[in-house]
CSV table of C-alpha atoms and ligand atoms in Angstrom, one decimal:
chain,number,residue,atom,x,y,z
O,1,MET,CA,-7.5,26.2,-13.9
O,2,THR,CA,-4.4,28.3,-14.2
O,3,GLY,CA,-0.9,26.9,-14.1
O,4,THR,CA,1.2,26.8,-11.0
O,5,LEU,CA,4.9,27.5,-10.4
O,6,ILE,CA,6.4,25.8,-7.3
O,7,VAL,CA,9.5,27.7,-6.5
O,8,GLY,CA,12.5,27.5,-4.2
O,9,GLY,CA,12.3,23.9,-3.1
O,10,THR,CA,14.6,20.9,-3.4
O,11,VAL,CA,13.1,18.5,-6.0
O,12,VAL,CA,13.6,14.8,-5.2
O,13,ASP,CA,12.7,12.0,-7.6
O,14,VAL,CA,14.3,9.4,-9.9
O,15,ASP,CA,16.4,12.1,-11.4
O,16,GLY,CA,18.0,12.9,-8.1
O,17,SER,CA,17.9,15.7,-5.6
O,18,ARG,CA,18.4,19.2,-7.0
O,19,ASP,CA,17.3,22.8,-6.4
O,20,ALA,CA,14.7,23.4,-9.0
O,21,ASP,CA,11.3,25.0,-9.7
O,22,VAL,CA,8.4,23.0,-11.0
O,23,ARG,CA,6.0,24.4,-13.5
O,24,VAL,CA,2.5,22.9,-13.8
O,25,ASP,CA,0.4,23.7,-16.9
O,26,ALA,CA,-3.3,24.5,-16.9
O,27,PHE,CA,-4.1,20.9,-17.9
O,28,GLY,CA,-2.6,19.5,-14.7
O,29,ARG,CA,0.7,18.2,-16.1
O,30,ILE,CA,4.2,19.0,-15.3
O,31,CYS,CA,5.8,21.0,-18.1
O,32,GLU,CA,9.1,22.2,-16.8
O,33,VAL,CA,11.5,21.4,-14.0
O,34,ALA,CA,14.6,23.7,-13.8
O,35,PRO,CA,16.3,26.2,-11.6
O,36,ASN,CA,15.2,29.9,-11.5
O,37,LEU,CA,12.0,29.8,-13.6
O,38,THR,CA,10.2,33.1,-14.1
O,39,PRO,CA,6.5,33.2,-13.3
O,40,ALA,CA,4.3,33.6,-16.4
O,41,ALA,CA,1.3,35.9,-16.5
O,42,GLY,CA,-1.6,34.5,-14.5
O,43,GLU,CA,0.4,31.7,-13.0
O,44,THR,CA,-0.1,30.9,-9.3
O,45,VAL,CA,3.3,30.9,-7.5
O,46,ALA,CA,3.7,28.5,-4.5
O,47,ASP,CA,6.8,29.0,-2.3
O,48,ALA,CA,8.6,25.8,-1.3
O,49,THR,CA,11.7,27.4,0.1
O,50,GLY,CA,13.4,25.2,2.6
O,51,ARG,CA,11.1,22.3,1.7
O,52,LEU,CA,11.2,19.2,-0.5
O,53,VAL,CA,9.1,18.9,-3.7
O,54,ILE,CA,8.3,15.3,-4.4
O,55,PRO,CA,6.1,13.2,-6.7
O,56,GLY,CA,2.9,12.4,-4.8
O,57,GLY,CA,2.8,9.1,-2.9
O,58,VAL,CA,1.5,6.0,-4.6
O,59,ASP,CA,-0.1,3.5,-2.2
O,60,ALA,CA,-0.4,0.3,-4.1
O,61,HIS,CA,-2.1,-1.8,-1.4
O,62,THR,CA,-5.4,-0.4,0.1
O,63,HIS,CA,-8.8,-1.7,1.1
O,64,LEU,CA,-11.7,0.8,1.0
O,65,HIS,CA,-15.4,0.2,1.5
O,66,LEU,CA,-14.7,-3.5,1.6
O,67,PRO,CA,-17.4,-5.7,3.3
O,68,VAL,CA,-15.8,-8.2,5.7
O,69,GLY,CA,-18.2,-10.7,7.3
O,70,THR,CA,-21.0,-8.8,9.0
O,71,VAL,CA,-19.0,-5.5,9.0
O,72,ARG,CA,-17.3,-3.2,6.6
O,73,VAL,CA,-13.9,-1.4,6.4
O,74,SER,CA,-14.7,1.9,8.0
O,75,ASP,CA,-13.1,4.1,5.3
O,76,ASP,CA,-14.9,4.4,2.0
O,77,PHE,CA,-13.3,5.9,-1.1
O,78,ASP,CA,-14.2,9.4,-0.1
O,79,THR,CA,-12.9,9.5,3.5
O,80,GLY,CA,-10.0,7.1,2.7
O,81,THR,CA,-8.7,9.1,-0.3
O,82,ARG,CA,-9.1,12.4,1.6
O,83,ALA,CA,-6.9,11.0,4.4
O,84,ALA,CA,-4.4,9.7,1.8
O,85,ALA,CA,-4.2,13.2,0.3
O,86,MET,CA,-3.7,14.9,3.6
O,87,GLY,CA,-0.7,12.6,4.3
O,88,GLY,CA,0.9,13.2,0.9
O,89,THR,CA,-0.4,10.3,-1.2
O,90,THR,CA,-2.0,11.1,-4.5
O,91,THR,CA,-2.6,7.7,-6.1
O,92,ILE,CA,-4.1,4.6,-4.5
O,93,ILE,CA,-4.7,1.1,-5.8
O,94,ALA,CA,-7.4,-0.8,-4.1
O,95,TYR,CA,-8.0,-4.6,-4.2
O,96,VAL,CA,-11.2,-5.9,-5.8
O,97,THR,CA,-12.0,-9.5,-4.6
O,98,ALA,CA,-13.9,-11.8,-6.9
O,99,TYR,CA,-15.3,-14.4,-4.6
O,100,ARG,CA,-15.8,-18.0,-5.7
O,101,GLY,CA,-18.5,-18.2,-8.3
O,102,GLU,CA,-18.4,-14.5,-9.0
O,103,ASP,CA,-17.6,-12.9,-12.3
O,104,PRO,CA,-14.4,-10.8,-11.8
O,105,LEU,CA,-15.4,-8.2,-14.3
O,106,HIS,CA,-18.8,-7.8,-12.5
O,107,ALA,CA,-17.0,-7.5,-9.1
O,108,ALA,CA,-14.8,-4.7,-10.7
O,109,LEU,CA,-17.9,-2.8,-11.7
O,110,THR,CA,-19.1,-2.9,-8.1
O,111,TRP,CA,-15.8,-1.5,-6.9
O,112,LYS,CA,-15.8,1.2,-9.6
O,113,GLY,CA,-19.2,2.4,-8.3
O,114,TRP,CA,-17.9,2.6,-4.8
O,115,ALA,CA,-14.8,4.4,-5.9
O,116,GLU,CA,-16.6,7.3,-7.7
O,117,PRO,CA,-16.3,9.7,-4.8
O,118,SER,CA,-12.4,9.4,-4.7
O,119,VAL,CA,-10.7,12.8,-4.3
O,120,ILE,CA,-7.4,11.5,-5.9
O,121,ASP,CA,-6.7,9.1,-8.8
O,122,TRP,CA,-7.3,5.4,-8.2
O,123,GLY,CA,-6.6,2.1,-9.8
O,124,LEU,CA,-7.8,-1.5,-9.0
O,125,HIS,CA,-6.1,-4.8,-8.6
O,126,MET,CA,-8.1,-8.0,-9.1
O,127,THR,CA,-8.1,-10.8,-6.6
O,128,PHE,CA,-8.9,-14.3,-7.9
O,129,THR,CA,-10.0,-16.9,-5.3
O,130,GLU,CA,-10.4,-19.9,-7.7
O,131,PRO,CA,-8.9,-20.9,-11.1
O,132,VAL,CA,-9.8,-18.6,-13.9
O,133,SER,CA,-9.6,-18.8,-17.7
O,134,GLU,CA,-6.9,-17.0,-19.6
O,135,ALA,CA,-9.7,-15.0,-21.4
O,136,THR,CA,-10.7,-13.6,-18.0
O,137,ILE,CA,-7.1,-12.5,-17.3
O,138,ALA,CA,-6.9,-10.9,-20.7
O,139,ARG,CA,-10.2,-9.0,-20.1
O,140,CYS,CA,-9.0,-7.7,-16.8
O,141,ILE,CA,-5.8,-6.4,-18.3
O,142,GLU,CA,-7.7,-4.8,-21.2
O,143,ALA,CA,-9.8,-3.0,-18.5
O,144,GLY,CA,-6.6,-1.6,-16.9
O,145,MET,CA,-6.3,-4.1,-14.1
O,146,THR,CA,-2.9,-5.4,-14.9
O,147,SER,CA,-2.1,-7.0,-11.5
O,148,PHE,CA,-3.7,-9.9,-9.7
O,149,LYS,CA,-3.7,-10.9,-6.1
O,150,LEU,CA,-3.7,-14.5,-5.0
O,151,TYR,CA,-3.8,-15.8,-1.4
O,152,MET,CA,-1.8,-18.7,0.0
O,153,ALA,CA,-3.8,-18.4,3.2
O,154,TYR,CA,-7.5,-18.4,4.3
O,155,PRO,CA,-8.5,-21.7,2.7
O,156,ASP,CA,-12.2,-21.3,3.6
O,157,LEU,CA,-12.6,-18.1,1.5
O,158,LEU,CA,-9.6,-17.0,-0.5
O,159,GLN,CA,-6.7,-19.5,-0.7
O,160,VAL,CA,-5.8,-21.1,-4.1
O,161,ASP,CA,-3.5,-24.1,-4.5
O,162,ASP,CA,-0.1,-24.1,-6.0
O,163,ARG,CA,-1.3,-25.4,-9.4
O,164,THR,CA,-3.7,-22.4,-9.7
O,165,ILE,CA,-0.9,-20.0,-8.7
O,166,ALA,CA,1.4,-21.5,-11.4
O,167,GLU,CA,-1.3,-21.4,-14.1
O,168,ILE,CA,-2.4,-17.9,-13.3
O,169,MET,CA,1.2,-16.7,-13.2
O,170,MET,CA,1.8,-18.3,-16.7
O,171,ALA,CA,-1.3,-16.8,-18.2
O,172,THR,CA,-0.6,-13.4,-16.6
O,173,ALA,CA,2.9,-13.3,-17.8
O,174,ARG,CA,1.7,-14.0,-21.4
O,175,HIS,CA,-0.5,-10.9,-21.2
O,176,GLY,CA,2.0,-8.5,-19.6
O,177,GLY,CA,0.5,-8.6,-16.1
O,178,LEU,CA,1.9,-9.2,-12.6
O,179,VAL,CA,0.8,-11.6,-9.9
O,180,THR,CA,0.9,-10.4,-6.3
O,181,LEU,CA,0.9,-13.0,-3.5
O,182,HIS,CA,-0.2,-13.1,0.1
O,183,CYS,CA,2.5,-15.4,1.4
O,184,GLU,CA,1.5,-17.5,4.5
O,185,ASN,CA,1.0,-21.3,4.7
O,186,GLY,CA,-2.7,-21.3,5.1
O,187,GLY,CA,-3.1,-25.0,5.8
O,188,ALA,CA,-0.6,-25.1,8.7
O,189,ILE,CA,-2.0,-21.9,10.1
O,190,GLU,CA,-5.5,-23.5,10.2
O,191,ALA,CA,-4.1,-26.4,12.1
O,192,LEU,CA,-2.3,-24.1,14.7
O,193,ARG,CA,-5.5,-22.1,15.1
O,194,ALA,CA,-7.6,-25.2,15.7
O,195,GLN,CA,-5.1,-26.5,18.2
O,196,ALA,CA,-5.1,-23.2,20.1
O,197,LEU,CA,-8.8,-23.1,20.4
O,198,ALA,CA,-9.0,-26.8,21.4
O,199,ALA,CA,-6.5,-26.1,24.2
O,200,GLY,CA,-8.6,-23.1,25.4
O,201,ARG,CA,-6.2,-20.5,24.2
O,202,ARG,CA,-8.5,-17.7,23.0
O,203,ASP,CA,-6.8,-14.4,23.7
O,204,VAL,CA,-5.7,-11.8,21.1
O,205,PRO,CA,-1.9,-12.7,21.2
O,206,GLU,CA,-2.8,-16.1,19.8
O,207,HIS,CA,-3.5,-14.4,16.5
O,208,SER,CA,0.3,-13.9,16.2
O,209,ALA,CA,1.4,-17.1,17.9
O,210,THR,CA,-0.7,-19.2,15.3
O,211,ARG,CA,0.8,-17.3,12.3
O,212,PRO,CA,4.5,-17.7,12.9
O,213,ALA,CA,7.1,-16.0,10.7
O,214,VAL,CA,8.5,-19.4,9.6
O,215,LEU,CA,5.2,-20.1,7.8
O,216,GLU,CA,5.5,-16.7,6.0
O,217,GLY,CA,9.1,-17.6,5.0
O,218,GLU,CA,7.9,-21.0,3.7
O,219,ALA,CA,5.2,-19.5,1.6
O,220,THR,CA,7.5,-16.8,0.3
O,221,HIS,CA,10.0,-19.5,-0.7
O,222,ARG,CA,7.2,-21.4,-2.5
O,223,ALA,CA,6.0,-18.3,-4.3
O,224,THR,CA,9.5,-17.4,-5.6
O,225,ALA,CA,10.1,-21.1,-6.6
O,226,ILE,CA,6.8,-21.2,-8.6
O,227,ALA,CA,7.6,-17.9,-10.2
O,228,GLU,CA,11.1,-19.1,-11.1
O,229,SER,CA,9.8,-22.3,-12.6
O,230,VAL,CA,7.3,-20.7,-14.8
O,231,GLY,CA,9.5,-17.8,-15.8
O,232,ALA,CA,7.3,-15.1,-14.3
O,233,ALA,CA,7.9,-12.2,-12.1
O,234,VAL,CA,6.2,-12.1,-8.7
O,235,TYR,CA,5.3,-9.3,-6.2
O,236,ILE,CA,5.1,-10.2,-2.5
O,237,VAL,CA,2.6,-8.1,-0.6
O,238,HIS,CA,2.9,-6.9,3.0
O,239,MET,CA,6.1,-8.8,3.8
O,240,SER,CA,6.5,-8.7,7.6
O,241,SER,CA,9.4,-10.8,8.7
O,242,ALA,CA,13.0,-11.7,8.4
O,243,PRO,CA,12.5,-15.3,7.2
O,244,ALA,CA,10.4,-13.9,4.3
O,245,LEU,CA,13.0,-11.3,3.5
O,246,ALA,CA,15.7,-14.0,3.5
O,247,GLU,CA,13.7,-16.0,0.9
O,248,VAL,CA,13.3,-12.9,-1.2
O,249,ARG,CA,17.0,-12.2,-1.2
O,250,ARG,CA,17.9,-15.8,-2.1
O,251,ALA,CA,15.5,-15.7,-5.0
O,252,GLN,CA,16.8,-12.3,-6.2
O,253,GLU,CA,20.4,-13.6,-6.0
O,254,ARG,CA,19.6,-16.4,-8.3
O,255,GLY,CA,17.9,-14.0,-10.8
O,256,VAL,CA,14.2,-14.4,-10.0
O,257,ARG,CA,12.3,-11.2,-10.6
O,258,VAL,CA,10.8,-11.0,-7.2
O,259,LEU,CA,9.6,-7.6,-5.8
O,260,ALA,CA,8.7,-7.2,-2.1
O,261,GLU,CA,6.4,-4.8,-0.4
O,262,THR,CA,6.4,-4.0,3.3
O,263,CYS,CA,4.2,-1.7,5.4
O,264,PRO,CA,4.7,0.9,8.0
O,265,GLN,CA,3.1,-1.2,10.8
O,266,TYR,CA,5.9,-3.8,10.3
O,267,LEU,CA,8.5,-1.1,10.6
O,268,HIS,CA,7.1,0.7,13.6
O,269,LEU,CA,5.1,-1.7,15.7
O,270,ASP,CA,5.7,-5.1,17.3
O,271,VAL,CA,3.8,-8.1,18.7
O,272,SER,CA,3.7,-6.7,22.3
O,273,ALA,CA,0.8,-4.5,21.2
O,274,LEU,CA,-1.5,-7.6,21.0
O,275,ALA,CA,-1.2,-8.1,24.8
O,276,ARG,CA,-2.5,-4.6,25.5
O,277,PRO,CA,-6.1,-4.1,26.7
O,278,ASP,CA,-6.8,-2.7,23.2
O,279,GLY,CA,-4.8,-5.4,21.6
O,280,ALA,CA,-7.7,-6.3,19.2
O,281,ASN,CA,-7.0,-3.0,17.5
O,282,PHE,CA,-3.6,-4.3,16.4
O,283,VAL,CA,-4.8,-7.5,14.7
O,284,CYS,CA,-3.5,-7.6,11.1
O,285,THR,CA,-2.3,-10.3,8.8
O,286,PRO,CA,0.6,-11.2,8.6
O,287,PRO,CA,0.7,-10.3,12.3
O,288,LEU,CA,3.0,-7.9,14.1
O,289,ARG,CA,6.3,-9.6,14.8
O,290,ASP,CA,9.0,-9.5,17.5
O,291,PRO,CA,10.9,-6.2,17.4
O,292,TRP,CA,14.1,-7.5,15.7
O,293,HIS,CA,12.3,-8.2,12.5
O,294,ARG,CA,11.8,-4.4,12.1
O,295,GLU,CA,15.6,-3.9,11.9
O,296,GLU,CA,15.9,-6.4,9.2
O,297,LEU,CA,13.1,-4.8,7.2
O,298,TRP,CA,14.6,-1.3,7.4
O,299,HIS,CA,17.9,-2.7,6.4
O,300,GLY,CA,16.3,-4.5,3.4
O,301,MET,CA,14.7,-1.2,2.3
O,302,SER,CA,18.1,0.6,2.5
O,303,ARG,CA,19.7,-2.2,0.4
O,304,GLY,CA,17.0,-2.3,-2.3
O,305,TRP,CA,15.9,-5.9,-1.5
O,306,ILE,CA,12.5,-4.4,-0.5
O,307,HIS,CA,11.0,-2.6,-3.4
O,308,THR,CA,7.9,-0.7,-2.2
O,309,VAL,CA,6.1,0.5,0.9
O,310,ALA,CA,2.3,0.3,0.9
O,311,THR,CA,-0.1,0.4,3.7
O,312,ASP,CA,-2.6,-2.6,3.5
O,313,HIS,CA,-4.9,0.1,4.8
O,314,CYS,CA,-7.9,-1.8,6.2
O,315,PRO,CA,-9.5,0.0,9.2
O,316,PHE,CA,-12.4,-1.0,11.3
O,317,TRP,CA,-14.3,0.9,14.0
O,318,ALA,CA,-13.3,-0.4,17.5
O,319,ALA,CA,-16.9,-1.6,18.1
O,320,ASP,CA,-16.7,-3.7,14.9
O,321,ARG,CA,-13.5,-5.3,16.1
O,322,ALA,CA,-15.0,-6.0,19.4
O,323,ALA,CA,-18.1,-7.6,17.8
O,324,GLY,CA,-16.2,-10.9,17.9
O,325,PHE,CA,-16.2,-10.6,21.7
O,326,ALA,CA,-19.7,-9.4,22.1
O,327,GLY,CA,-22.5,-11.5,23.4
O,328,ASP,CA,-21.4,-14.8,24.7
O,329,GLU,CA,-18.0,-13.9,26.3
O,330,ALA,CA,-17.1,-17.5,27.0
O,331,ALA,CA,-17.4,-18.4,23.4
O,332,ALA,CA,-15.4,-15.4,22.1
O,333,ASP,CA,-11.9,-15.9,20.6
O,334,PHE,CA,-9.1,-14.3,18.6
O,335,THR,CA,-10.3,-15.8,15.3
O,336,ALA,CA,-13.4,-13.6,15.4
O,337,ILE,CA,-11.6,-10.2,15.2
O,338,PRO,CA,-11.6,-8.5,11.8
O,339,GLY,CA,-8.0,-7.9,10.9
O,340,GLY,CA,-6.4,-4.8,9.4
O,341,LEU,CA,-4.9,-1.5,10.4
O,342,PRO,CA,-5.5,2.1,9.4
O,343,GLY,CA,-2.5,3.7,7.6
O,344,ILE,CA,-3.4,5.4,4.3
O,345,GLU,CA,-2.7,8.8,5.8
O,346,THR,CA,0.4,8.1,7.9
O,347,ARG,CA,2.6,6.1,5.4
O,348,MET,CA,4.7,9.0,4.0
O,349,GLY,CA,5.3,10.4,7.5
O,350,LEU,CA,6.2,7.1,9.1
O,351,ILE,CA,8.7,6.2,6.3
O,352,TRP,CA,10.1,9.8,6.4
O,353,ASP,CA,10.8,9.0,10.0
O,354,GLY,CA,13.4,6.5,8.7
O,355,VAL,CA,15.0,9.3,6.7
O,356,ALA,CA,15.2,11.5,9.7
O,357,ALA,CA,16.7,8.6,11.7
O,358,GLY,CA,19.3,7.9,9.0
O,359,ARG,CA,18.0,4.4,8.2
O,360,ILE,CA,17.2,5.2,4.6
O,361,THR,CA,18.0,8.2,2.3
O,362,VAL,CA,15.5,10.8,1.1
O,363,GLU,CA,15.9,9.3,-2.4
O,364,ASP,CA,15.1,5.8,-1.0
O,365,TRP,CA,12.0,7.3,0.5
O,366,VAL,CA,10.7,8.7,-2.8
O,367,ARG,CA,11.6,5.5,-4.6
O,368,LEU,CA,9.9,3.2,-2.1
O,369,CYS,CA,6.7,5.3,-1.7
O,370,SER,CA,6.2,6.7,-5.1
O,371,GLU,CA,8.5,5.8,-8.0
O,372,ALA,CA,8.7,2.0,-7.6
O,373,PRO,CA,5.0,1.4,-7.0
O,374,ALA,CA,4.2,3.6,-10.1
O,375,ARG,CA,6.6,1.6,-12.2
O,376,THR,CA,5.6,-1.8,-10.9
O,377,PHE,CA,1.9,-1.2,-11.4
O,378,GLY,CA,1.9,0.2,-14.9
O,379,LEU,CA,1.6,3.9,-14.0
O,380,TRP,CA,5.1,5.1,-15.2
O,381,GLY,CA,4.8,8.0,-17.6
O,382,THR,CA,2.1,9.7,-15.6
O,383,LYS,CA,2.8,8.9,-11.9
O,384,GLY,CA,5.9,8.5,-9.7
O,385,ALA,CA,8.2,11.3,-10.9
O,386,LEU,CA,8.4,15.0,-11.6
O,387,ARG,CA,9.2,14.9,-15.3
O,388,PRO,CA,7.6,16.9,-18.0
O,389,GLY,CA,4.5,15.2,-19.3
O,390,PHE,CA,3.8,13.4,-16.0
O,391,ASP,CA,0.7,14.3,-14.0
O,392,ALA,CA,1.2,17.1,-11.7
O,393,ASP,CA,0.7,15.0,-8.5
O,394,VAL,CA,3.1,17.0,-6.4
O,395,VAL,CA,3.8,17.3,-2.7
O,396,VAL,CA,5.6,20.1,-0.9
O,397,TRP,CA,7.0,18.2,2.1
O,398,ASP,CA,8.1,20.2,5.1
O,399,PRO,CA,10.7,18.3,7.1
O,400,GLN,CA,9.9,20.5,10.1
O,401,ARG,CA,6.1,20.2,10.1
O,402,THR,CA,4.8,18.3,13.0
O,403,GLN,CA,1.7,16.0,12.9
O,404,SER,CA,0.1,14.2,15.8
O,405,LEU,CA,-0.7,10.6,15.0
O,406,ASP,CA,-3.7,10.5,17.4
O,407,ALA,CA,-6.9,9.4,15.8
O,408,ASP,CA,-8.7,12.7,16.3
O,409,ALA,CA,-5.8,14.6,14.6
O,410,LEU,CA,-6.0,12.5,11.5
O,411,HIS,CA,-8.7,12.2,8.8
O,412,MET,CA,-9.3,8.5,8.4
O,413,ALA,CA,-12.8,7.3,9.4
O,414,VAL,CA,-11.6,5.3,12.4
O,415,ASP,CA,-11.7,5.9,16.2
O,416,HIS,CA,-8.3,4.5,17.1
O,417,SER,CA,-4.7,4.9,15.9
O,418,PRO,CA,-2.0,2.3,16.1
O,419,TYR,CA,0.5,5.2,16.6
O,420,ALA,CA,-1.5,7.2,19.3
O,421,GLY,CA,0.7,9.3,21.4
O,422,ARG,CA,3.4,9.7,18.7
O,423,THR,CA,4.2,12.8,16.6
O,424,CYS,CA,5.8,12.8,13.2
O,425,THR,CA,8.3,15.6,12.4
O,426,GLY,CA,8.1,15.9,8.6
O,427,TRP,CA,4.7,16.0,6.9
O,428,ALA,CA,2.9,17.1,3.7
O,429,GLU,CA,2.4,20.9,3.6
O,430,ARG,CA,0.6,21.2,0.3
O,431,VAL,CA,-0.6,18.5,-2.1
O,432,TRP,CA,-1.7,18.8,-5.7
O,433,SER,CA,-3.6,16.1,-7.7
O,434,ARG,CA,-3.2,16.7,-11.4
O,435,GLY,CA,-2.5,20.4,-10.7
O,436,ARG,CA,-5.4,20.9,-8.4
O,437,LEU,CA,-4.6,21.8,-4.8
O,438,VAL,CA,-6.2,19.1,-2.6
O,439,ALA,CA,-4.4,19.6,0.8
O,440,ASP,CA,-3.2,22.9,2.1
O,441,ARG,CA,-1.4,23.2,5.4
O,442,GLY,CA,-3.7,20.8,7.3
O,443,ARG,CA,-6.9,21.7,5.4
O,444,PHE,CA,-8.5,19.5,2.9
O,445,VAL,CA,-9.4,21.6,-0.2
O,446,GLY,CA,-10.2,18.9,-2.8
O,447,GLU,CA,-13.5,17.6,-4.0
O,448,PRO,CA,-15.2,14.2,-4.1
O,449,GLY,CA,-15.2,12.8,-7.6
O,450,TRP,CA,-12.0,14.6,-8.7
O,451,GLY,CA,-10.1,11.3,-8.8
O,452,ARG,CA,-10.1,9.4,-12.0
O,453,TYR,CA,-9.9,5.7,-12.7
O,454,LEU,CA,-6.4,4.7,-13.9
O,455,GLU,CA,-6.2,2.2,-16.7
O,456,ARG,CA,-2.9,0.8,-15.9
O,457,GLY,CA,-0.3,-0.7,-18.3
O,458,PRO,CA,2.2,-3.5,-18.0
O,459,ALA,CA,4.6,-3.7,-15.1
O,460,LEU,CA,8.0,-2.0,-15.7
O,461,LEU,CA,10.5,-4.3,-14.1
O,462,GLU,CA,13.7,-2.9,-15.5
O,463,PRO,CA,15.5,0.2,-14.1
O,464,VAL,CA,14.3,3.4,-15.7
O,465,GLY,CA,16.6,5.6,-17.7
S,501,MN,MN1,-4.4,-6.5,2.0
């Protein structure tokens, strides 16, 4: 591999926005960022005039290959990471789940096998669904899985109690890791779901009605209070609502180290989608909310109260979604629909939309989508900025490039799009993963297996210098 010189663009990262060229060495690392660099012999020159040059996106919340009940997430690590690359994301972190009775390290090996075909670099978070020993936490961290997911919902399969949350937070903090939490009050939600079914309310919109925002706010408060009491940091995944954001703000104001993630679906869609004929395709958890929550979330991003944007990418074929309604129609109900939306390819474009609309700045966009997830999940020093020594995960972003968001215009393995009929103006033009071109003006040019497993370090919670 020869080196590459990306010339004429506007570089945007933690060091600000400036006109500069970016030199990538033959080992796939950034070696120089400065104006008016002269091409060296044998160097490939890429023109970025009139475009932005940014660190590749880091999507810290993805589900690929995941078995769910009798079906499976439709994207595997090959198709899912291709789609990510086409949209300007060069690093993903996927969630491993260690189910009750399962050895977490063994579960991680299974996921590592699935992830082999990845076309971009990848890391793993570990999900615990029961109390674990401190030794298990230490072994995960030694294996490069420095962040853990716990659920406050889904009591049948995933939820852990408050004591377990507190104990895992304590042990994780001692070993330099970070706990991420799914914040919804699982017990109250189960009661609401049972009540709806008993009353004969079975339609798709009940998915949202039985998971109200107030129960996301309650769990978010509990998460921040537990973190505060044990002296740990906490990361709130897929925050969807204003009550949850208010709890995050309250905790931040009293000095709790709480970091919040939101997702494009909560910024661009609303609960009315669930009432459509294809409403089952919009079932995700937390559910889509009333439209006013979106305004609060965009505002929270612009003010720095929300730290990252990830996707919670979790697509299913429409037929697999409908499986819950197949057969005995009279017995079918909203609780049988596998939940999760496609989004790994469209995140950078949908958040850029907020830049174009004046809701956030271009620097906010890079921070939310690349820099902050890299710092938070132990990838700083290699991912999330265009500094010498960092991996050459680089995107030339064309603010004028248009991209249809119809399913057949995208690369995710899924037959429907939550954003069908919409077009993004502003899209990835060329994308490099460690110096290797992987996406070139709408064509995928990477290769399965190029992506490497990322052994992640401790969370970096302080501002970077
Ligand atoms: Mn998720």
